[in-house]
CSV table of C-alpha atoms in Angstrom, one decimal:
chain,number,residue,atom,x,y,z
A,26,MET,CA,204.0,-101.3,3.2
A,27,GLN,CA,204.7,-104.9,3.8
A,28,GLU,CA,208.1,-106.6,3.9
A,29,ARG,CA,209.2,-110.2,3.8
A,30,HIS,CA,212.6,-111.8,3.7
A,31,ASP,CA,213.6,-114.9,1.7
A,32,ALA,CA,210.2,-114.5,0.0
A,33,PRO,CA,209.2,-116.8,-2.9
A,34,LEU,CA,208.7,-114.9,-6.2
A,35,ALA,CA,207.2,-117.7,-8.3
A,36,PRO,CA,203.7,-117.1,-7.0
A,37,LEU,CA,204.0,-113.5,-8.2
A,38,THR,CA,204.6,-114.4,-11.8
A,39,THR,CA,202.2,-116.0,-14.4
A,40,PHE,CA,204.9,-118.6,-15.3
A,41,ARG,CA,205.0,-119.6,-11.6
A,42,LEU,CA,208.7,-119.9,-11.9
A,43,GLY,CA,211.7,-118.4,-10.1
A,44,GLY,CA,213.5,-118.6,-6.7
A,45,PRO,CA,213.1,-116.3,-3.7
A,46,ALA,CA,214.0,-112.7,-3.2
A,47,THR,CA,216.3,-111.7,-0.4
A,48,ARG,CA,213.7,-109.1,0.5
A,49,LEU,CA,210.2,-108.5,-0.9
A,50,VAL,CA,208.6,-105.1,-0.4
A,51,THR,CA,204.9,-104.6,-1.3
A,52,ALA,CA,204.2,-100.8,-1.8
A,53,VAL,CA,200.7,-99.5,-1.9
A,54,THR,CA,201.3,-95.8,-2.4
A,55,ASP,CA,203.6,-93.8,-4.8
A,56,ALA,CA,205.5,-92.5,-1.8
A,57,GLU,CA,206.3,-96.1,-0.6
A,58,VAL,CA,207.4,-97.0,-4.1
A,59,ILE,CA,209.7,-94.0,-4.3
A,60,ASP,CA,211.1,-94.5,-0.8
A,61,THR,CA,212.0,-98.1,-1.6
A,62,VAL,CA,213.7,-97.2,-4.8
A,63,ARG,CA,215.6,-94.5,-3.1
A,64,GLU,CA,216.8,-96.8,-0.4
A,65,ALA,CA,217.9,-99.4,-2.9
A,66,ASP,CA,219.8,-96.7,-4.9
A,67,ALA,CA,221.4,-95.2,-1.8
A,68,THR,CA,222.7,-98.5,-0.6
A,69,GLY,CA,223.6,-99.9,-4.0
A,70,THR,CA,221.2,-102.8,-3.5
A,71,PRO,CA,219.9,-104.5,-6.7
A,72,LEU,CA,216.3,-103.8,-7.3
A,73,LEU,CA,213.6,-105.8,-9.2
A,74,ILE,CA,210.3,-104.1,-10.0
A,75,ILE,CA,207.3,-106.5,-10.1
A,76,GLY,CA,203.8,-105.5,-11.3
A,77,GLY,CA,201.5,-108.2,-12.4
A,78,GLY,CA,204.4,-110.6,-13.0
A,79,SER,CA,203.1,-111.5,-16.5
A,80,ASN,CA,206.3,-110.6,-18.3
A,81,LEU,CA,209.0,-112.0,-16.1
A,82,VAL,CA,211.4,-115.0,-16.3
A,83,ILE,CA,213.2,-115.2,-13.0
A,84,SER,CA,216.2,-117.4,-12.3
A,85,ASP,CA,215.7,-120.5,-10.2
A,86,LYS,CA,218.2,-119.0,-7.8
A,87,GLY,CA,215.9,-116.1,-7.2
A,88,PHE,CA,216.9,-112.5,-6.8
A,89,ASP,CA,219.7,-111.3,-4.4
A,90,GLY,CA,218.3,-107.8,-3.6
A,91,ILE,CA,215.0,-106.0,-3.1
A,92,ALA,CA,212.1,-107.1,-5.1
A,93,LEU,CA,209.6,-104.3,-5.1
A,94,ARG,CA,206.0,-105.3,-5.8
A,95,ILE,CA,204.0,-102.3,-6.9
A,96,ALA,CA,200.4,-102.7,-5.6
A,97,THR,CA,199.2,-99.1,-5.9
A,98,THR,CA,195.6,-98.5,-6.8
A,99,GLY,CA,193.7,-95.7,-8.5
A,100,PHE,CA,191.3,-95.5,-11.4
A,101,HIS,CA,190.3,-91.9,-12.2
A,102,LEU,CA,188.0,-91.2,-15.1
A,103,ASP,CA,187.2,-87.6,-16.1
A,104,GLY,CA,185.1,-87.6,-19.3
A,105,THR,CA,187.4,-89.3,-21.8
A,106,ARG,CA,190.5,-88.8,-19.7
A,107,LEU,CA,191.7,-91.8,-17.7
A,108,GLU,CA,194.5,-92.0,-15.1
A,109,LEU,CA,195.6,-95.4,-13.8
A,110,ALA,CA,197.9,-96.1,-10.9
A,111,ALA,CA,200.8,-98.4,-11.9
A,112,GLY,CA,199.5,-101.3,-9.7
A,113,GLU,CA,196.0,-101.3,-11.2
A,114,ASN,CA,195.0,-104.6,-12.9
A,115,TRP,CA,195.1,-103.8,-16.6
A,116,SER,CA,192.3,-106.2,-17.7
A,117,ASP,CA,190.0,-104.9,-15.0
A,118,ALA,CA,190.7,-101.3,-16.1
A,119,VAL,CA,189.8,-102.1,-19.7
A,120,ALA,CA,186.5,-103.6,-18.5
A,121,ARG,CA,185.7,-100.5,-16.6
A,122,THR,CA,186.3,-98.2,-19.5
A,123,VAL,CA,184.1,-100.3,-21.7
A,124,GLU,CA,181.4,-100.2,-19.1
A,125,ALA,CA,181.7,-96.4,-19.2
A,126,GLY,CA,181.1,-96.5,-22.9
A,127,LEU,CA,184.6,-95.4,-24.0
A,128,ALA,CA,186.7,-96.8,-26.8
A,129,GLY,CA,190.4,-97.1,-27.5
A,130,ILE,CA,191.6,-100.0,-25.4
A,131,GLU,CA,188.8,-102.5,-25.6
A,132,CYS,CA,190.7,-104.9,-27.9
A,133,MET,CA,193.4,-105.2,-25.2
A,134,ALA,CA,191.0,-106.9,-22.9
A,135,GLY,CA,192.3,-110.0,-21.1
A,136,ILE,CA,196.0,-109.0,-21.2
A,137,PRO,CA,197.4,-110.0,-17.9
A,138,GLY,CA,199.6,-107.6,-15.8
A,139,SER,CA,199.4,-104.2,-14.4
A,140,ALA,CA,198.8,-100.8,-15.9
A,141,GLY,CA,202.3,-99.6,-15.1
A,142,ALA,CA,203.9,-102.2,-17.4
A,143,THR,CA,201.8,-101.2,-20.4
A,144,PRO,CA,203.9,-98.2,-21.6
A,145,ILE,CA,207.2,-100.0,-21.0
A,146,GLN,CA,206.4,-102.7,-23.6
A,147,ASN,CA,204.0,-100.6,-25.6
A,148,VAL,CA,201.5,-103.4,-24.9
A,149,GLY,CA,199.2,-104.2,-27.8
A,150,ALA,CA,196.9,-106.8,-29.2
A,151,TYR,CA,194.3,-107.2,-31.9
A,152,GLY,CA,195.1,-104.0,-33.7
A,153,GLN,CA,195.5,-101.7,-30.7
A,154,GLU,CA,198.6,-100.5,-28.9
A,155,VAL,CA,198.6,-98.3,-25.7
A,156,SER,CA,200.8,-95.8,-27.4
A,157,SER,CA,197.8,-94.6,-29.5
A,158,THR,CA,195.9,-93.6,-26.4
A,159,ILE,CA,198.6,-92.7,-23.8
A,160,THR,CA,199.0,-89.0,-23.3
A,161,GLU,CA,201.4,-88.9,-20.4
A,162,VAL,CA,203.5,-91.3,-18.2
A,163,ILE,CA,204.3,-90.2,-14.6
A,164,ALA,CA,207.5,-91.9,-13.4
A,165,TYR,CA,210.2,-91.7,-10.8
A,166,ASP,CA,213.5,-90.9,-12.5
A,167,ARG,CA,216.3,-92.7,-10.7
A,168,ARG,CA,219.0,-90.7,-12.4
A,169,THR,CA,217.7,-87.3,-11.2
A,170,GLY,CA,215.9,-88.4,-8.1
A,171,GLU,CA,212.7,-86.6,-9.3
A,172,THR,CA,209.2,-87.5,-10.3
A,173,VAL,CA,208.7,-86.6,-14.0
A,174,THR,CA,205.8,-86.4,-16.4
A,175,LEU,CA,206.7,-87.6,-19.9
A,176,PRO,CA,204.3,-86.7,-22.7
A,177,ASN,CA,203.6,-89.3,-25.4
A,178,ALA,CA,206.0,-87.7,-27.8
A,179,GLU,CA,208.9,-88.2,-25.4
A,180,CYS,CA,208.2,-91.9,-24.7
A,181,ALA,CA,209.7,-93.1,-28.0
A,182,PHE,CA,207.1,-95.7,-28.6
A,183,SER,CA,207.6,-98.3,-31.3
A,184,TYR,CA,206.6,-102.0,-31.7
A,185,ARG,CA,206.8,-103.5,-28.2
A,186,HIS,CA,209.4,-100.9,-27.3
A,187,SER,CA,209.6,-97.5,-25.6
A,188,ARG,CA,212.0,-95.1,-23.9
A,189,PHE,CA,211.4,-97.0,-20.6
A,190,LYS,CA,212.5,-100.3,-22.1
A,191,GLU,CA,215.5,-98.7,-23.9
A,192,ASP,CA,216.9,-97.1,-20.8
A,193,THR,CA,216.3,-100.1,-18.6
A,194,GLY,CA,216.1,-99.3,-14.9
A,195,ARG,CA,216.1,-95.5,-15.1
A,196,TYR,CA,212.3,-95.0,-14.8
A,197,VAL,CA,209.8,-96.5,-12.4
A,198,VAL,CA,206.3,-95.9,-13.7
A,199,LEU,CA,203.9,-94.5,-11.1
A,200,ARG,CA,200.8,-93.6,-13.1
A,201,VAL,CA,199.7,-93.6,-16.7
A,202,ARG,CA,197.3,-91.2,-18.4
A,203,PHE,CA,195.1,-92.0,-21.4
A,204,GLU,CA,192.8,-90.1,-23.8
A,205,LEU,CA,190.0,-92.4,-24.8
A,206,GLU,CA,187.1,-91.8,-27.3
A,207,ASP,CA,183.4,-91.4,-26.7
A,208,ALA,CA,181.9,-93.0,-29.8
A,209,GLY,CA,178.5,-93.5,-28.3
A,210,GLY,CA,179.3,-96.9,-26.9
A,211,LEU,CA,180.9,-98.1,-30.1
A,212,SER,CA,184.5,-99.5,-30.4
A,213,ALA,CA,187.3,-97.8,-32.2
A,214,PRO,CA,187.5,-98.8,-35.8
A,215,LEU,CA,188.6,-102.5,-35.9
A,216,LYS,CA,192.1,-102.9,-37.4
A,217,TYR,CA,192.8,-106.6,-36.9
A,218,PRO,CA,191.3,-108.9,-39.6
A,219,GLU,CA,190.8,-111.8,-37.1
A,220,THR,CA,188.7,-109.6,-34.8
A,221,ALA,CA,186.6,-108.3,-37.7
A,222,ARG,CA,186.0,-111.8,-39.0
A,223,ALA,CA,185.0,-113.0,-35.6
A,224,LEU,CA,182.5,-110.2,-35.3
A,225,GLY,CA,181.2,-110.6,-38.9
A,226,VAL,CA,182.1,-107.1,-40.0
A,227,GLU,CA,184.8,-105.5,-42.2
A,228,ALA,CA,188.1,-104.1,-41.0
A,229,GLY,CA,187.5,-100.4,-40.2
A,230,ASP,CA,184.0,-100.9,-39.0
A,231,ARG,CA,182.9,-100.1,-35.4
A,232,VAL,CA,180.8,-102.4,-33.2
A,233,PRO,CA,179.6,-102.0,-29.6
A,234,ALA,CA,182.7,-101.7,-27.5
A,235,ALA,CA,181.3,-104.4,-25.1
A,236,ARG,CA,180.9,-106.8,-28.0
A,237,ALA,CA,184.4,-106.1,-29.2
A,238,ARG,CA,185.8,-106.8,-25.7
A,239,GLU,CA,183.8,-110.0,-25.3
A,240,THR,CA,185.0,-111.3,-28.7
A,241,VAL,CA,188.6,-110.5,-27.9
A,242,LEU,CA,188.3,-112.4,-24.6
A,243,LYS,CA,186.9,-115.4,-26.4
A,244,LEU,CA,189.7,-115.3,-29.0
A,245,ARG,CA,192.4,-115.0,-26.3
A,246,ALA,CA,190.8,-117.8,-24.2
A,247,GLY,CA,190.9,-120.0,-27.3
A,248,LYS,CA,194.6,-119.5,-27.5
A,249,GLY,CA,195.3,-119.9,-23.7
A,250,MET,CA,195.9,-116.2,-23.3
A,251,VAL,CA,193.5,-115.5,-20.5
A,252,LEU,CA,194.8,-116.5,-17.1
A,253,ASP,CA,193.2,-119.6,-15.6
A,254,PRO,CA,194.9,-121.3,-12.6
A,255,GLU,CA,193.5,-124.7,-13.7
A,256,ASP,CA,194.7,-124.4,-17.3
A,257,HIS,CA,198.5,-125.0,-17.7
A,258,ASP,CA,198.3,-123.5,-21.2
A,259,THR,CA,197.9,-120.1,-19.4
A,260,TRP,CA,200.9,-120.7,-17.1
A,261,SER,CA,203.0,-118.5,-19.5
A,262,ALA,CA,203.9,-115.0,-20.4
A,263,GLY,CA,201.6,-114.9,-23.3
A,264,SER,CA,203.6,-114.4,-26.5
A,265,PHE,CA,207.2,-115.4,-25.7
A,266,PHE,CA,208.7,-114.1,-28.8
A,267,THR,CA,208.1,-110.8,-30.6
A,268,ASN,CA,207.1,-110.7,-34.3
A,269,PRO,CA,210.4,-110.1,-36.3
A,270,VAL,CA,210.7,-106.8,-38.1
A,271,LEU,CA,213.0,-107.3,-41.1
A,272,THR,CA,214.8,-104.9,-43.5
A,273,ALA,CA,214.1,-105.2,-47.2
A,274,ALA,CA,217.3,-107.2,-47.7
A,275,GLU,CA,216.5,-109.5,-44.7
A,276,HIS,CA,213.0,-110.0,-46.0
A,277,ALA,CA,214.2,-111.0,-49.4
A,278,ALA,CA,216.7,-113.5,-47.9
A,279,PHE,CA,213.9,-114.8,-45.7
A,280,LEU,CA,211.6,-115.4,-48.7
A,281,THR,CA,214.4,-117.3,-50.4
A,282,ARG,CA,214.7,-119.6,-47.4
A,283,VAL,CA,211.0,-120.1,-47.3
A,284,ALA,CA,210.9,-121.1,-51.0
A,285,GLU,CA,213.8,-123.5,-50.5
A,286,ARG,CA,212.2,-125.2,-47.5
A,287,LEU,CA,208.5,-125.0,-48.2
A,288,GLY,CA,208.2,-124.4,-51.9
A,289,PRO,CA,207.9,-121.4,-54.2
A,290,ASP,CA,204.1,-121.0,-53.7
A,291,VAL,CA,204.2,-120.5,-49.9
A,292,ALA,CA,203.8,-116.9,-48.9
A,293,PRO,CA,204.6,-116.1,-45.2
A,294,PRO,CA,202.7,-113.3,-43.4
A,295,ALA,CA,204.0,-109.9,-44.2
A,296,PHE,CA,202.9,-106.5,-42.8
A,297,PRO,CA,204.4,-103.1,-43.6
A,298,ALA,CA,206.4,-101.8,-40.6
A,299,GLY,CA,207.5,-98.4,-41.8
A,300,ASP,CA,210.7,-97.2,-43.4
A,301,GLY,CA,210.8,-100.1,-45.8
A,302,MET,CA,210.7,-102.6,-43.0
A,303,VAL,CA,208.4,-105.7,-43.0
A,304,LYS,CA,207.0,-107.5,-40.0
A,305,THR,CA,206.3,-111.2,-40.2
A,306,SER,CA,204.7,-113.7,-37.8
A,307,ALA,CA,206.7,-115.4,-35.1
A,308,ALA,CA,204.0,-117.9,-34.6
A,309,TRP,CA,204.1,-118.8,-38.3
A,310,LEU,CA,207.9,-119.2,-38.2
A,311,ILE,CA,207.7,-121.4,-35.1
A,312,ASP,CA,205.0,-123.7,-36.5
A,313,ARG,CA,206.7,-124.0,-40.0
A,314,ALA,CA,210.0,-124.8,-38.3
A,315,GLY,CA,208.4,-127.9,-36.8
A,316,PHE,CA,207.5,-126.6,-33.3
A,317,THR,CA,203.8,-127.3,-33.3
A,318,LYS,CA,201.2,-126.8,-30.6
A,319,GLY,CA,202.0,-129.0,-27.6
A,320,TYR,CA,205.6,-129.5,-28.7
A,321,GLY,CA,207.9,-130.9,-26.0
A,322,ALA,CA,208.2,-133.9,-23.8
A,323,GLY,CA,209.4,-132.2,-20.6
A,324,ARG,CA,208.0,-130.0,-17.9
A,325,ALA,CA,208.0,-126.9,-20.1
A,326,ARG,CA,206.2,-127.2,-23.5
A,327,ILE,CA,204.6,-125.1,-26.2
A,328,SER,CA,201.0,-124.4,-25.4
A,329,THR,CA,198.5,-126.8,-26.9
A,330,LYS,CA,196.5,-123.8,-28.0
A,331,HIS,CA,199.1,-121.3,-29.4
A,332,THR,CA,202.6,-121.8,-30.7
A,333,LEU,CA,203.8,-118.5,-29.4
A,334,ALA,CA,203.2,-119.4,-25.8
A,335,LEU,CA,205.8,-121.4,-23.9
A,336,THR,CA,204.3,-122.9,-20.8
A,337,ASN,CA,205.0,-124.4,-17.4
A,338,ARG,CA,203.1,-127.7,-17.2
A,339,GLY,CA,203.1,-127.6,-13.4
A,340,GLU,CA,206.5,-128.8,-12.2
A,341,ALA,CA,208.9,-126.9,-14.6
A,342,THR,CA,211.9,-124.9,-13.6
A,343,THR,CA,213.2,-121.7,-15.2
A,344,GLU,CA,216.0,-123.7,-16.8
A,345,ASP,CA,213.4,-126.1,-18.3
A,346,LEU,CA,211.7,-123.1,-19.9
A,347,LEU,CA,214.9,-121.6,-21.2
A,348,ALA,CA,216.0,-124.9,-22.7
A,349,LEU,CA,212.8,-125.0,-24.7
A,350,ALA,CA,213.1,-121.3,-25.7
A,351,ARG,CA,216.6,-121.8,-27.0
A,352,GLU,CA,215.5,-124.9,-28.9
A,353,VAL,CA,212.7,-123.0,-30.6
A,354,ARG,CA,214.9,-119.9,-31.3
A,355,ASP,CA,217.7,-121.9,-32.7
A,356,GLY,CA,215.4,-124.1,-34.8
A,357,VAL,CA,213.7,-121.1,-36.4
A,358,HIS,CA,217.1,-119.6,-37.2
A,359,ALA,CA,218.3,-122.8,-38.8
A,360,ALA,CA,215.2,-123.1,-40.9
A,361,PHE,CA,214.7,-119.5,-42.0
A,362,GLY,CA,217.7,-117.4,-41.0
A,363,VAL,CA,215.5,-115.3,-38.7
A,364,THR,CA,216.5,-114.8,-35.0
A,365,LEU,CA,213.5,-114.6,-32.6
A,366,VAL,CA,213.8,-112.2,-29.7
A,367,ASN,CA,212.1,-113.0,-26.3
A,368,GLU,CA,209.5,-110.5,-25.2
A,369,PRO,CA,209.5,-111.3,-21.4
A,370,VAL,CA,212.2,-109.7,-19.2
A,371,THR,CA,214.8,-112.1,-17.9
A,372,VAL,CA,216.1,-111.8,-14.4
A,373,GLY,CA,219.4,-113.5,-13.5
A,374,VAL,CA,219.2,-115.5,-16.7
A,375,SER,CA,219.4,-115.0,-20.5
A,376,LEU,CA,218.7,-116.9,-23.7
């Protein structure tokens, strides 16, 4: 276990933003993670958990407390059963499952961050979500002081949400277990139309898992969603806003606003979200509200490759980023009556 005081946190985030932590602890075993959490709880010291740093917006003032960087390792594959330590690099883990000929997470290739963060956000992309393959999450329960194993059914997964996100701060994920599929080297059935089109097949078809992964990586790279230190379009948290999920009444009001602003023949994206709810596209809303690729004149701007990514152009501050995020959020609401919600976790700041 390593400790540093007054340690910069910006280098630990994909935004490369945020001030220092009073104390930074890097834990490489589950025991070190638990010991650090218990110390913080026993002394009443604020605690910030950091994995891959791909979903954090940290205040320019930093964090007055213990920042715990989880750097545990462990990739254990037994047939189709996979167990990952929380600190494992997610994208690397996806690559290894594809190399093993297994399907189920291949379309989540290139997503930055650590394995431990995936159940918290119910991470997903290109038609796959981790909730469809996670069997159990092993976590330290700060309320009881015990390590618990939560089966999928108790994780309360929904779109970009989970029990872990709902009860913020209670659980510290230690390991995640998955059940993958042996489809003879083929992918899971493709659910996302863009992926199927790029592969020249129909939705529902299977392709070699390696080919599906490579295609997703190319699609993500084209949108600046694969980390590249030389490309400021990737100095982001990926999609900054979640896709809005609207009630039937909210969707009807939204369609009225679209018709008034853009004309009666314009049909915004709409996807069934269960229980009569409808999910629409945050990227579409942002673009149609006038915030196009590359928007902004300051040090924080919308990506030149994707309207959902807010980026640090190299010298931005967290306040620069938040000012842009508020401008986009408020502009979309003024145009369409829909309030966008940020996906990244904010530390010491808020929209």
